[in-house]
XYZ file of C-alpha atoms in Angstrom:
86
model
C 45.322 60.221 17.168
C 43.685 60.267 20.582
C 41.680 57.422 22.051
C 39.820 57.101 25.309
C 40.718 54.248 27.627
C 38.403 52.971 30.359
C 38.737 54.519 33.796
C 40.706 52.198 36.081
C 39.689 52.214 39.740
C 43.225 51.204 40.703
C 46.578 51.591 38.994
C 50.111 50.679 39.936
C 53.369 52.297 38.899
C 56.925 51.145 39.336
C 58.970 53.829 41.079
C 62.654 53.133 41.703
C 62.014 49.384 41.363
C 59.103 49.493 43.859
C 55.473 48.957 42.926
C 53.316 51.835 44.153
C 49.503 51.471 44.250
C 47.013 54.260 43.586
C 43.204 54.393 43.842
C 40.970 56.643 41.783
C 40.231 59.780 43.807
C 38.500 62.037 41.311
C 37.378 62.648 37.757
C 36.925 65.995 36.024
C 34.524 66.259 33.089
C 34.332 69.060 30.529
C 31.755 70.026 27.945
C 29.780 73.070 26.813
C 32.436 75.375 28.350
C 31.656 73.972 31.798
C 33.429 71.600 34.205
C 31.832 69.078 36.556
C 33.563 66.639 38.883
C 33.237 63.479 40.893
C 35.404 62.487 43.801
C 35.756 59.138 45.495
C 36.143 59.036 49.267
C 38.281 56.442 51.037
C 35.198 54.227 51.567
C 34.545 54.071 47.806
C 31.531 56.412 47.800
C 31.271 58.666 44.758
C 30.288 62.311 45.193
C 29.189 64.567 42.317
C 29.538 68.315 42.001
C 28.291 70.742 39.399
C 29.058 74.170 40.806
C 26.359 75.858 38.711
C 23.571 73.780 40.200
C 24.970 72.575 43.534
C 27.264 75.429 44.538
C 29.839 74.130 46.996
C 27.794 71.067 47.936
C 28.586 67.592 46.663
C 25.835 65.067 46.113
C 26.293 61.406 47.024
C 25.710 59.154 44.017
C 26.661 55.558 44.884
C 29.670 53.301 45.354
C 32.390 53.315 42.715
C 31.882 49.624 41.881
C 28.247 50.352 40.948
C 28.787 53.065 38.352
C 30.441 54.067 35.105
C 32.897 56.911 35.651
C 33.514 57.524 31.915
C 30.712 60.095 31.600
C 29.001 62.482 33.985
C 25.243 62.850 34.436
C 24.956 65.070 31.342
C 27.021 62.712 29.199
C 30.258 64.730 29.313
C 33.360 62.581 28.836
C 36.075 62.406 31.469
C 39.060 64.655 30.835
C 41.197 64.408 33.971
C 41.711 61.435 36.280
C 43.135 62.006 39.765
C 44.627 59.148 41.769
C 45.646 58.955 45.432
C 48.492 56.820 46.697
C 47.343 53.956 48.917
């Protein structure tokens, strides 16, 4: 059985007895045989890309604290979470 957990903006892992912190850096969404993505810059701004409509450009959406990262604009659920070490 598979269940979806909420997207955490920050996670921490214990590596060799040390706590290592990570911030959300990107989310990949999939649906209708098509991928879209969001990435989060180091200032917390969220950028959206749908290569079919935007090409190589990313469109600024808002700050990460002001949005739900679970679904993209078309309602596709998140499939891949990417974190960056802080």
